[in-house]
Coordinates of C-alpha atoms and ligand atoms in Angstrom, one line a residue:
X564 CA 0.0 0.0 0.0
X565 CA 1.5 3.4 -0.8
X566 CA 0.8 6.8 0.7
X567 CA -0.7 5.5 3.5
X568 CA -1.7 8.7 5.4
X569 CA -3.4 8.1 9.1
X570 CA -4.5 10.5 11.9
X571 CA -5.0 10.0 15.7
X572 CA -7.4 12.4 16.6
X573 CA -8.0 12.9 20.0
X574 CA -10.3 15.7 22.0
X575 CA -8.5 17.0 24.7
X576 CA -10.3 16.5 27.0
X577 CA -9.7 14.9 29.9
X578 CA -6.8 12.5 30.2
X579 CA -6.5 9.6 27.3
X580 CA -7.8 6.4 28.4
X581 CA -6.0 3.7 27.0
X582 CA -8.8 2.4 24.5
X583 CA -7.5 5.8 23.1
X584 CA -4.1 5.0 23.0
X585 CA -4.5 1.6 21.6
X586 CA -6.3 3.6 18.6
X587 CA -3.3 5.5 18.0
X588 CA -0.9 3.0 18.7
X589 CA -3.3 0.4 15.1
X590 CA -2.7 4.0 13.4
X591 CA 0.9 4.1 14.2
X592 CA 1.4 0.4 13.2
X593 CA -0.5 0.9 9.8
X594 CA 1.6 4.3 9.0
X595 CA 4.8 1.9 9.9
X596 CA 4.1 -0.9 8.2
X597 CA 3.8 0.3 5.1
X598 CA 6.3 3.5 4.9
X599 CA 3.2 6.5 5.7
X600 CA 3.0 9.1 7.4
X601 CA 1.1 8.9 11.2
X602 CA -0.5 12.3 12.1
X603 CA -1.6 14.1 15.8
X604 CA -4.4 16.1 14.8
X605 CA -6.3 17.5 18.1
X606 CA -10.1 17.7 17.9
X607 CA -10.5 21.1 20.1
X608 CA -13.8 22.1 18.9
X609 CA -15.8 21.8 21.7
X610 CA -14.7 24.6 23.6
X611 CA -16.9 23.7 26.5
X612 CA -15.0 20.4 27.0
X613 CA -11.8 21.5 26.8
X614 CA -9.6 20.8 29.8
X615 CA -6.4 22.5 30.4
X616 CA -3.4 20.0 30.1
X617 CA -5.1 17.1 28.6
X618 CA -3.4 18.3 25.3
X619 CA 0.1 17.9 26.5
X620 CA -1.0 14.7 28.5
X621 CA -1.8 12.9 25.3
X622 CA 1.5 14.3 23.7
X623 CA 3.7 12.6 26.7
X624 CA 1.3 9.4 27.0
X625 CA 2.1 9.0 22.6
X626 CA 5.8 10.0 23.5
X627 CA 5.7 7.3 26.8
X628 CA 4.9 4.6 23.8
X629 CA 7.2 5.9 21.4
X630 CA 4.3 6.3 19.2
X631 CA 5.9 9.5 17.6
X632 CA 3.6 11.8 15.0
X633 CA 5.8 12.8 11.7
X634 CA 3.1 15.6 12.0
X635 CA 0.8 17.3 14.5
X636 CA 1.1 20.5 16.9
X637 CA 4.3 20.5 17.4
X638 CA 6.1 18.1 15.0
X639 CA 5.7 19.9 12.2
X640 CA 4.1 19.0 8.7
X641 CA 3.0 20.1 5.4
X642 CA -0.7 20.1 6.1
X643 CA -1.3 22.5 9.5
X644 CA -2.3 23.8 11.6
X645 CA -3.0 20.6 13.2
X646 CA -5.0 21.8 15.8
X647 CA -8.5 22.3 15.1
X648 CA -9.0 25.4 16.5
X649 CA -6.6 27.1 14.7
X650 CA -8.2 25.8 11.7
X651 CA -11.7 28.4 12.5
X652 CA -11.5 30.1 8.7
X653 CA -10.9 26.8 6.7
X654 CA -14.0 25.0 8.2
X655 CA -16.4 28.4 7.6
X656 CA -15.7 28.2 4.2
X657 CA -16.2 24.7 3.4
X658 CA -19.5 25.1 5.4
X659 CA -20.4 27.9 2.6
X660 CA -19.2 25.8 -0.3
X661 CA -22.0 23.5 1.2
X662 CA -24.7 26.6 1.1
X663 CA -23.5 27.5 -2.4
X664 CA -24.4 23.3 -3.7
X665 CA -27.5 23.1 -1.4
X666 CA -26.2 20.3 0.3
X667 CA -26.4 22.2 3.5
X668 CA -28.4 25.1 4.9
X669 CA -29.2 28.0 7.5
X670 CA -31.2 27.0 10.3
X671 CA -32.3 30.2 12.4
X672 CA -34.4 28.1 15.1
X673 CA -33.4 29.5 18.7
X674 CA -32.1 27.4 21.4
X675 CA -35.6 27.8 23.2
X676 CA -37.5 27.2 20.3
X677 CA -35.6 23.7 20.1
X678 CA -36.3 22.9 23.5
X679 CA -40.3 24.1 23.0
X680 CA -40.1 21.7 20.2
X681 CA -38.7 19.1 22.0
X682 CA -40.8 18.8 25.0
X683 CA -44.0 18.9 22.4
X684 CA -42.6 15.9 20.7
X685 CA -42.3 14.2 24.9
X686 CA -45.8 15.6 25.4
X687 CA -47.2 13.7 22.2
X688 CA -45.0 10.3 23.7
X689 CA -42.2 10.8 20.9
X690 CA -39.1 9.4 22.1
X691 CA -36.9 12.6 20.8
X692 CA -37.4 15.2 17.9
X693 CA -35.2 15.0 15.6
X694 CA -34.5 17.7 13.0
X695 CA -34.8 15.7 9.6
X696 CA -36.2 15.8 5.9
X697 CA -39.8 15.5 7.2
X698 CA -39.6 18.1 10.4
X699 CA -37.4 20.7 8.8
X700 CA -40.3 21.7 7.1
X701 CA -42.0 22.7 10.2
X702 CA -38.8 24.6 11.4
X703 CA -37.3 28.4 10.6
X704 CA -34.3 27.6 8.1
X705 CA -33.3 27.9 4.9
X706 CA -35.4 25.7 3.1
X707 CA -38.5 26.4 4.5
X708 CA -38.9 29.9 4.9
X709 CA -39.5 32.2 1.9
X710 CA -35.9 33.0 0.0
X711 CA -36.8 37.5 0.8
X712 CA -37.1 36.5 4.8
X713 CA -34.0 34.5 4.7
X714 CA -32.0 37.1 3.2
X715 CA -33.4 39.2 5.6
X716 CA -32.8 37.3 8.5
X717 CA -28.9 37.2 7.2
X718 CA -28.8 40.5 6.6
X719 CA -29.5 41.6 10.3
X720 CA -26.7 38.8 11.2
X721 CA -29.6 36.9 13.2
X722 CA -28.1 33.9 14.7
X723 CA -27.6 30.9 12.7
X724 CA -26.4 27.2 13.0
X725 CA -25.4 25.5 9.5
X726 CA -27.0 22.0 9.1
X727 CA -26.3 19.3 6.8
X728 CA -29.3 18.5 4.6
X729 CA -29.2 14.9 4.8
X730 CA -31.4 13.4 1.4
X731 CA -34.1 11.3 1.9
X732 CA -34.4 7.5 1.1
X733 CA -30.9 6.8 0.0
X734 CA -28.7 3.9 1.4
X735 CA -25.1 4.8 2.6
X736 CA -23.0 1.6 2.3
X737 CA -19.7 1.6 4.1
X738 CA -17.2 -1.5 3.6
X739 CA -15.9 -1.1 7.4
X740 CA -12.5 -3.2 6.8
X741 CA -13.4 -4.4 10.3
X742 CA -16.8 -4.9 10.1
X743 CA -17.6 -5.5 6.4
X744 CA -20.6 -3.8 4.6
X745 CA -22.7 -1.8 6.8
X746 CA -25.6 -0.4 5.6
X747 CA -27.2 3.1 6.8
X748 CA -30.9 4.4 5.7
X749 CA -30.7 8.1 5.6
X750 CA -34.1 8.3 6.2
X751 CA -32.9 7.6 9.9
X752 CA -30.6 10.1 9.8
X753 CA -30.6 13.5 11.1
X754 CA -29.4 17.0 9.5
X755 CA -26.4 17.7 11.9
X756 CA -25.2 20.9 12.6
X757 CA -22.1 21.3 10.3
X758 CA -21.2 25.1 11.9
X759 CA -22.4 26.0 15.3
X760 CA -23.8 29.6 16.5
X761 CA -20.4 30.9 17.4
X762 CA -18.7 30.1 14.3
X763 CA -17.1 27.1 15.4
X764 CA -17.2 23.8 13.4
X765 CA -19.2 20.3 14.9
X766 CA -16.9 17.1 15.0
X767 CA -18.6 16.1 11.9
X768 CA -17.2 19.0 9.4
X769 CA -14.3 19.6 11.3
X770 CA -13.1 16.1 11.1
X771 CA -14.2 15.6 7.4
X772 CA -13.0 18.6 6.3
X773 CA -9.5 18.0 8.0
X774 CA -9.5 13.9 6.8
X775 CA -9.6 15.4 3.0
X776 CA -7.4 18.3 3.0
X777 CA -4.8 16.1 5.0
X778 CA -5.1 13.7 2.9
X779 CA -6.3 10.7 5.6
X780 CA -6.1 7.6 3.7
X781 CA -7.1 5.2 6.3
X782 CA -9.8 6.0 9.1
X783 CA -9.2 3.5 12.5
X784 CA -11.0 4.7 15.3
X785 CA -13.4 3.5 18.5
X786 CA -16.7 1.7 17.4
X787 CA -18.3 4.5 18.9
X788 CA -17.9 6.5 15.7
X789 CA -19.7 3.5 13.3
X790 CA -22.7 5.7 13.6
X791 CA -21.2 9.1 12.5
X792 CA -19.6 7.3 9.5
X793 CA -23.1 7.6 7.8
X794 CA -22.8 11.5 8.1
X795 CA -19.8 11.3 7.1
X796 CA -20.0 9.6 4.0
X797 CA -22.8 11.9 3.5
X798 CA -20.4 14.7 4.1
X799 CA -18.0 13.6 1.2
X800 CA -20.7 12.9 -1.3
X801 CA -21.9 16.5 -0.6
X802 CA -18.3 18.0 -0.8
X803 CA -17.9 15.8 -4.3
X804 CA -15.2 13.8 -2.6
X805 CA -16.4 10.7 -2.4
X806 CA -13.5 9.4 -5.1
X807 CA -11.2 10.0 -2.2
X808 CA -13.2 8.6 0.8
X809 CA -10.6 7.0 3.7
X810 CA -11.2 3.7 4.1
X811 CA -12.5 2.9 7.4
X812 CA -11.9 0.4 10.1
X813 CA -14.0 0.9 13.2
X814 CA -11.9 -0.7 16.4
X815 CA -13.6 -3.3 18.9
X816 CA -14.6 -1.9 22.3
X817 CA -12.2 -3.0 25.5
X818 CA -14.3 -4.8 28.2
X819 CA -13.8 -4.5 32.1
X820 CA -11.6 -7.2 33.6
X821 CA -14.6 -9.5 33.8
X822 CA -15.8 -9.2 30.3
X823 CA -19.5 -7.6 31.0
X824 CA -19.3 -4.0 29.7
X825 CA -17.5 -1.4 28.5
X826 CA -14.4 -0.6 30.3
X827 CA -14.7 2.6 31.9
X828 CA -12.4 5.0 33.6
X829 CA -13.9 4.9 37.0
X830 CA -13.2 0.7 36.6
X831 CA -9.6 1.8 37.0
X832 CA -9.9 3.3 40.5
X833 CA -12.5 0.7 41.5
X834 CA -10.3 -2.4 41.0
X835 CA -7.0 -0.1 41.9
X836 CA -5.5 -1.1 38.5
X837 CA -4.3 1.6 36.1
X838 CA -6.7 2.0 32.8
X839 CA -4.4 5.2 32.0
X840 CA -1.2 5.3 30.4
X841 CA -0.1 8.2 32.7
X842 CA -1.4 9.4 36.0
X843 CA -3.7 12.0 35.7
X844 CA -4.4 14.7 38.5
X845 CA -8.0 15.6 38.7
X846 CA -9.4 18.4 40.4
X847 CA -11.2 16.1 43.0
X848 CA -9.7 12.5 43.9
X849 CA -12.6 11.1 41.7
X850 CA -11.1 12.8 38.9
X851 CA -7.9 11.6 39.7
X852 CA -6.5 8.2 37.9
X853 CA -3.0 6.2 38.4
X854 CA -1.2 5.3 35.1
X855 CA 0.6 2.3 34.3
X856 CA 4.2 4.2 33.8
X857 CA 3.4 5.4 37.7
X858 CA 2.6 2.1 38.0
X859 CA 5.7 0.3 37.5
X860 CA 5.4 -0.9 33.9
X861 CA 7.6 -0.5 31.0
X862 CA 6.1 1.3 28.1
X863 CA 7.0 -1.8 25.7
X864 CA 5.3 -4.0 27.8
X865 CA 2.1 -1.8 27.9
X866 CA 2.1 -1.3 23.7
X867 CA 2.7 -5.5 23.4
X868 CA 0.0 -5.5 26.1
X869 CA -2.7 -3.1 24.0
X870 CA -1.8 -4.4 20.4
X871 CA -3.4 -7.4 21.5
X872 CA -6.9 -5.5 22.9
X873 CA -8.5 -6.7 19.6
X874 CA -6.0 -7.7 17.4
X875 CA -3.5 -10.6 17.5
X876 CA -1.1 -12.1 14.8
X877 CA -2.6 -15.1 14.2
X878 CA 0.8 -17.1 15.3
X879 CA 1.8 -18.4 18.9
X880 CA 4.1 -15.4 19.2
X881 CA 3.0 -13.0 22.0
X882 CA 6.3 -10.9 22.9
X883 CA 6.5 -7.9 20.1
X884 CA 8.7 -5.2 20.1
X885 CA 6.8 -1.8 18.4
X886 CA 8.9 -3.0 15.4
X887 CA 7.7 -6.3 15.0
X888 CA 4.3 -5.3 15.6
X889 CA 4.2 -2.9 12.7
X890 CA 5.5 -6.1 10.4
X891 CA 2.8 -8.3 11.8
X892 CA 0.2 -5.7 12.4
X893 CA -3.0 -6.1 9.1
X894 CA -5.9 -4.3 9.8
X895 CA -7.9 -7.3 8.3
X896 CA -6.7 -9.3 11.8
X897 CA -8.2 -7.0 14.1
X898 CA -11.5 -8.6 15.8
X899 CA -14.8 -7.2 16.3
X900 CA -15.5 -8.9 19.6
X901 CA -14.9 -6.6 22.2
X902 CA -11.5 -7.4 23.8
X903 CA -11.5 -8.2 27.6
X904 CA -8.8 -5.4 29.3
X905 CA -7.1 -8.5 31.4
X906 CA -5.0 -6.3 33.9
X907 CA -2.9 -10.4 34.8
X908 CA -2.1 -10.1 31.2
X909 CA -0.5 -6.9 31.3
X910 CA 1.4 -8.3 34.3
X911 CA 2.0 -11.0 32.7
X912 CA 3.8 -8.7 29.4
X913 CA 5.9 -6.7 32.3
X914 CA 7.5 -9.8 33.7
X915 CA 8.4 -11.0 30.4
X916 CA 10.0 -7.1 29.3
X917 CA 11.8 -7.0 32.5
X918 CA 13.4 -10.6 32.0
X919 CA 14.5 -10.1 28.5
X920 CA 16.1 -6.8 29.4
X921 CA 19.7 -6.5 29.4
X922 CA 20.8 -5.8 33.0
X923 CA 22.4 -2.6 32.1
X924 CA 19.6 -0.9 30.6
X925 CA 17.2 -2.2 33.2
X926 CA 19.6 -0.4 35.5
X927 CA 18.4 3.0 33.6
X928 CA 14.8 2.1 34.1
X929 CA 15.0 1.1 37.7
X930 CA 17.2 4.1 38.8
X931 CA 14.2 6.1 39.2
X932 CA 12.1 3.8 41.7
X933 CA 15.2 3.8 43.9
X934 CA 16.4 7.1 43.4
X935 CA 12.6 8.5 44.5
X936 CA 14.0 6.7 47.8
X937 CA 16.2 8.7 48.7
X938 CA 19.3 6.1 47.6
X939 CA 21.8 6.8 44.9
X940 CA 23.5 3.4 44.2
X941 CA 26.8 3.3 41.5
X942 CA 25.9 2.1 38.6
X943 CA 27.9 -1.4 39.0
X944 CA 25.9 -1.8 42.2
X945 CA 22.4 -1.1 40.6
X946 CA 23.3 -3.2 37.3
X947 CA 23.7 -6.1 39.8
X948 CA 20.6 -6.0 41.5
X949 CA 19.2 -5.9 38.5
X950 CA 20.3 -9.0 37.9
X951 CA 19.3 -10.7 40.5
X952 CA 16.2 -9.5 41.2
X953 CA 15.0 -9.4 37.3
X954 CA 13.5 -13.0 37.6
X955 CA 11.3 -12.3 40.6
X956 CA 9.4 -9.0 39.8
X957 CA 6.6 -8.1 37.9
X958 CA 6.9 -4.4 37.9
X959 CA 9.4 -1.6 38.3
X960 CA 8.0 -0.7 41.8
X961 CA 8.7 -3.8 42.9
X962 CA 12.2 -4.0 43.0
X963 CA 12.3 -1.1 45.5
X964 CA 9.0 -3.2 47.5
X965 CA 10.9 -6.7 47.8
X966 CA 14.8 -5.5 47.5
X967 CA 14.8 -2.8 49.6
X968 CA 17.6 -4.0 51.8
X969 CA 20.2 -3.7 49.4
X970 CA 19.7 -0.1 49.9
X971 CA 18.5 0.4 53.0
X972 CA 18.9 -0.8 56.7
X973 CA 16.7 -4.3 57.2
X974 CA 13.2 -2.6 58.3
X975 CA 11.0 -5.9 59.4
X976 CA 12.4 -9.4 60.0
X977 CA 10.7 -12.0 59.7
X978 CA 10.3 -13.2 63.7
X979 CA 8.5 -16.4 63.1
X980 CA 11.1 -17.8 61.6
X981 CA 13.7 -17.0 64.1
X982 CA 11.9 -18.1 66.4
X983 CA 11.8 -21.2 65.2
X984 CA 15.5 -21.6 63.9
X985 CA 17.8 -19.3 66.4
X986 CA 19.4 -21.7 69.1
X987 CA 21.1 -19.4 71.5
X988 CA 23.3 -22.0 72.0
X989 CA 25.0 -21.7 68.6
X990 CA 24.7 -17.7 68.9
X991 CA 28.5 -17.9 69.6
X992 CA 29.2 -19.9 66.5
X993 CA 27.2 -17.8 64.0
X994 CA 29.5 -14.9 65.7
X995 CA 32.3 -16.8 64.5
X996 CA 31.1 -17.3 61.1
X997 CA 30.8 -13.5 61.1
X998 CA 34.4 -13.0 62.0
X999 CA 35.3 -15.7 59.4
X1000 CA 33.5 -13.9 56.6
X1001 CA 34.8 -10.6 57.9
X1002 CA 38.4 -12.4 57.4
X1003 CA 37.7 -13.0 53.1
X1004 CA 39.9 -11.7 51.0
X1005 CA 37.7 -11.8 47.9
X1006 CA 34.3 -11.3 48.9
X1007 CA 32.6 -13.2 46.1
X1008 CA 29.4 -15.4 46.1
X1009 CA 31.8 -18.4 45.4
X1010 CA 34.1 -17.4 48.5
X1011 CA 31.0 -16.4 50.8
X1012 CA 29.7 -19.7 50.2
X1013 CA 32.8 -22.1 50.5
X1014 CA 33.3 -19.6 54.1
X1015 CA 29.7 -20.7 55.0
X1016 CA 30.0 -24.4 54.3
X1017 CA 32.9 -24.8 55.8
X1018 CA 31.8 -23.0 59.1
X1019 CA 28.5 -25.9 58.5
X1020 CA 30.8 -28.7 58.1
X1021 CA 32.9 -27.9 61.0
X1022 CA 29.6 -27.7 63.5
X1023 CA 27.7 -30.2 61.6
X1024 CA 25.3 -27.8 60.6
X1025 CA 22.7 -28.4 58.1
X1026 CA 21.5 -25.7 55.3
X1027 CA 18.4 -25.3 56.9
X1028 CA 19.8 -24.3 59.8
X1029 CA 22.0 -21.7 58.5
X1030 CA 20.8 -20.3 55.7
X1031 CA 17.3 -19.2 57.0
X1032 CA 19.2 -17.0 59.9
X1033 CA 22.0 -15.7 57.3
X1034 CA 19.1 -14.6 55.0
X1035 CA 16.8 -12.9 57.8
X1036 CA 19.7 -11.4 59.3
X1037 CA 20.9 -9.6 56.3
X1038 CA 17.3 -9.3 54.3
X1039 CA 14.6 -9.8 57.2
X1040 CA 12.6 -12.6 54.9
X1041 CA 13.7 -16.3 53.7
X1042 CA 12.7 -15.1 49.9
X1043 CA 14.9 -13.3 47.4
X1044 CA 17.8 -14.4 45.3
X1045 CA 20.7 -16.7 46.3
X1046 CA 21.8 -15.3 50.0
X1047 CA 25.1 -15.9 49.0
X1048 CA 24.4 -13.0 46.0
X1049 CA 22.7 -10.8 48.3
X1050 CA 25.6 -11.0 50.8
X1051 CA 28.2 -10.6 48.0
X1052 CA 26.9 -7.4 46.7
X1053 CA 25.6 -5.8 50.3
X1054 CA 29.8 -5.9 50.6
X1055 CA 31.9 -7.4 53.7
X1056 CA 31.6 -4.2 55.9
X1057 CA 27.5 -4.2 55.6
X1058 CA 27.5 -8.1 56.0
X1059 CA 29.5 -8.1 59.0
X1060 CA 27.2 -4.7 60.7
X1061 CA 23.9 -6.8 59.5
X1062 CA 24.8 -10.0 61.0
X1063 CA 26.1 -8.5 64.5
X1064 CA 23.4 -6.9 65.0
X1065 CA 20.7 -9.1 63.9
X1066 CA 22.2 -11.9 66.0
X1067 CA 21.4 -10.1 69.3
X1068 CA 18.2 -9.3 67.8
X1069 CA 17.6 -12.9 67.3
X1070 CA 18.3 -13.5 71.4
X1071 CA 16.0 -11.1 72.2
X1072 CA 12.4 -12.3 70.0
X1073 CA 13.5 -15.9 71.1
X1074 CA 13.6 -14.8 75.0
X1075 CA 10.3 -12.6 74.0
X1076 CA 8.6 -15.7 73.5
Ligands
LIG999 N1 -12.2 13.6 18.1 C1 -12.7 12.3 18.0 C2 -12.3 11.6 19.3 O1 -12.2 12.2 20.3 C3 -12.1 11.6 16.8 C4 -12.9 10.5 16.3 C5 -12.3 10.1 14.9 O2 -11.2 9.5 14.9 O3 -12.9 10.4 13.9 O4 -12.2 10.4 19.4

C-alpha cells in the first residue's frame, strides 16, 4: 500500500484512556508498516470540553509509547495547523461551499424554540425530535422559509447554525474493513449541525473537512464512531469527494476485567489497577487516575499488552517489540468482539519485558524507583541487582518493595522464623562465622559460600539451619535471590554490621517468647 496517510485524533479532553491509546498506537502500526506518514491532529472544537493539560498529556502518553507523529502540533508538517482550532476560517468556508451546492443550509431556530419543540414531541409520547427531511419543514431555516425572509434574516446577522441537509431514502454503504458492509438508511438520519452559532465547526465537518485536506487515507477509530460514519459519508458525497473517501476500520470496544461492559475510567480506580497510560491529577480524587508508567510498567510491555486488545497475529508469538508489531500488524486481523482489558495479562507482558532486558539498561529504568527513595546506588551496584532481582518482579516498583535491603537498613524481620531456627546456644558460633566472613579476602558469592559451608561442616550444621538465619539477618525474609548474591553485593563491611546486629536481635524475639 502506498501513501498511507493516518490521523490519531484525539479531543483534549480529559486525560486519554487507554482504548485511546491503543487507537493511535493500530494508526501508528498501519503508517509503519507500510512507509506513511502517522498524524496528531487534536479535535479542540468543543470549547466547553476543553480541559487545560489534557493536550500535553496525550503528547507525553504518545511520546511514553514511542508512538511518535511525523506531524501534529508540534512536530511539524506540510498540512497544519493541526489543531482544530486554529483551523476556525478553513472550516467556515467549506461550510459555505455546502450553502452554495445546497447540500447544506441556514437553520435560524433559537435554542428555546428547540427545547419548545422538544418537549412537544415528549408531550405527544415521541421518544426525541429530531431535526430531519420531514420536520425541517415545520422549522425556521433555509429551506422552508420564503428565499426575501431568509436574506433578511442574514442580513440583520440573526443567529444561525449550518445544518447538513441529509437526502431522503438513500442507502449509505460503508465497507468497514473491520466490520464488512454496513448499511445506513438516511431516512434515519438527522441534519447535523455542520457550523455552530459561534462560528465554530461540529466534530462532523471539522473532522471531514481536516481527513480530505490532510489527505487521511485510512480511518481507524473507536466503534463508537460506526454511527457518525453515515454522516460522514454523506459529508463527502456532498463535498464531491467521495472518489477519495478514507477507508474505514471501526476498532472493537475493551471490556472491564470480567468481560460484562465497557471498560470505563472509574473501573480503573474501582479495582486499583491503572486504565491510563499516565497518572492523571483531577481536580477532586474522583477525577484523579493512576497510570501504568506510575505504575511500575515498561512502556514496551504496555504497547505488546494493547496491540493485542482486539488484534492478534494469528501465530503463537506474544512478545513484540513496536517494530515487529508494525510487520505483523494487518488491519484485516483486528476482531470485532470486544477485547477483555485483562489487567494479569498486562502483568504478565511486564514480567516478560523486565526478563529479557539486558541488565544494564534495566539499571536506567529502575534508577528512578530507587532514586525516588532517597538512595543513589553506583551504577555497577544497581546493574547487579538488577540482575538478581530481574527474575522475581513483575513491575518496576517492585524492585524497590521486595529489595529494599540492598539499599537500606533491614526494616521488618521475619520473627516467626527466628523463632523457630535461632538456638542461642550456637549464637557464639554464628558470631564466629561473622568473623570468618569478615576475614575474606575476595568477597565473592563463590568465597562467601565455600566460608559458610565450611563453618556448617565444622559444626555439623545443616543448610536449613544456617541459611534461614543468614538470610533474615541480612534481608529480614527467607525469599529473594541466592543469600550468597545478596551477601556478596551488600559488601563485607555491611554483612559483618547486619549480621552483629541481627544476631542479638535474634536473642531477644526468642527470649520474648
Ligand atoms: N475527536 C474524536 C475523538 O475524540 C475523533 C474520532 C475520529 O477519529 O474520527 O475520538
Amino acid at each position: 500500500m502506498n501513501n498511507i496517510r493516518v490521523r490519531f485524533a484525539p479531543s483534549p479532553t480529559g486525560a486519554l484512556h487507554i482504548g485511546g491509546v491503543r487507537t493511535a498506537l493500530y494508526n501508528y502500526l498501519l503508517a509503519k508498516k507500510y512507509n506513511g506518514t502517522f498524524i496528531l491532529r487534536i479535535e479542540d472544537t468543543d470549547q466547553t470540553r476543553y480541559v487545560d493539560g489534557a493536550e500535553d498529556y496525550i503528547i507525553e502518553a504518545l511520546r511514553w509509547c514511542g508512538l511518535i507523529p511525523a506531524e501534529g502540533p508540534g512536530f511539524g508538517g506540510d498540512y497544519g495547523p493541526y489543531r482544530q482550532s486554529d483551523r476556525k476560517e478553513i472550516y467556515e468556508h467549506h461550510a459555505s461551499l455546502l450553502i452554495d451546492n445546497g447540500k447544506a443550509y441556514y437553520a435560524f431556530d433559537t435554542p428555546e424554540e428547540l427545547n419548545a419543540r422538544r418537549e412537544l414531541e415528549k408531550e405527544k409520547g415521541n421518544h426525541s425530535f429530531k431535526y430531519d427531511a420531514v420536520t425541517r419543514k415545520e422549522m425556521r431555516n433555509s429551506l422552508s422559509l420564503p428565499a426575501d425572509e431568509v436574506s433578511q434574516l442574514l442580513a440583520q446577522k440573526a443567529p444561525y447554525t449550518i445544518r447538513l441537509n441529509v437526502p431522503s431514502n438513500e442507502l449509505i454503504r460503508i465497507q468497514d474493513m473491520v466490520r464488512g458492509e454496513v448499511v445506513f438508511q438516511s431516512n434515519e438520519l438527522d441534519d447535523k449541525v455542520l457550523l455552530k452559532t459561534d462560528g465554530m465547526p461540529t466534530y462532523h465537518l471539522a473532522n471531514i473537512v481536516d481527513d480530505h485536506l490532510m489527505k487521511i487515507s485510512h480511518v481507524i477509530r473507536g466503534e463508537e464512531w460506526l454511527p457518525s460514519t453515515a454522516h460522514h459519508v454523506l459529508l463527502y458525497r456532498a463535498f464531491g469527494w467521495e472518489e477519495s473517501m478514507p477507508a474505514f476500520a471501526h476498532l472493537p470496544l475493551i471490556l472491564k476485567p470480567n468481560g460484562k461492559g465497557k471498560l470505563s475510567k472509574r473501573d480503573g480506580l474501582k479495582l486499583g489497577i491503572p486504565v491510563f497510560p499516565l497518572s492523571w491529577e483531577g481536580d477532586t480524587p474522583e477525577e484523579s487516575f493512576p497510570g501504568f508508567r506510575e505504575f511500575g510498567f515498561d512502556a514496551g510491555a504496555v504497547v505488546n499488552f494493547m496491540a493485542f486488545l482486539g488484534w492478534n497475529p494469528g501465530t503463537e508469538q506474544e512478545i513484540f517489540s513496536l517494530d515487529e508489531l508494525a510487520e505483523a500488524f494487518t488491519v484485516e486481523k483486528i476482531g470485532k468482539a470486544g477485547a477483555r482489558f485483562d489487567f494479569d495479562k498486562a502483568q504478565w507482558y511486564n514480567q516478560q519485558y523486565i526478563m529479557a532486558t539486558d541488565d544494564r539498561k534495566l539499571a536506567e529504568q529502575v534508577r528512578p524507583w530507587i532514586e525516588g527513595q532517597g538512595y543513589q546506588p553506583s551504577d555497577d551496584y544497581l546493574t547487579t541487582f538488577c540482575h538478581l532481582m530481574k527474575e522475581r518482579v513483575t513491575l518496576f516498583s517492585d524492585f524497590w518493595e521486595t529489595g529494599y535491603y540492598f539499599f537500606a537498613p533491614v526494616k521488618e524481620y521475619d520473627t516467626k522464623t527466628i523463632r523457630k531456627r535461632w538456638k542461642l546456644e550456637q549464637k557464639d558460633h554464628f558470631i564466629g562465622l561473622a568473623a570468618d566472613l569478615q576475614a575474606l579476602k575476595d568477597y565473592t558469592p563463590e568465597a562467601v559460600k565455600q566460608c559458610v559451608e565450611a563453618f556448617m561442616e565444622k559444626h555439623e550444621l545443616k543448610f536449613g539451619e544456617v541459611l534461614p538465619i543468614l538470610r533474615i539477618a541480612t534481608s529480614g525474609t527467607t525469599k529473594g535471590p541466592s543469600i550468597f548474591d545478596i551477601m556478596a553485593l551488600l559488601g563485607k563491611a555491611e554483612v559483618h554490621q547486619r549480621l552483629t546486629q541481627a544476631f542479638d536481635l535474634f536473642d531477644t524475639f526468642v527470649k520474648e517468647q
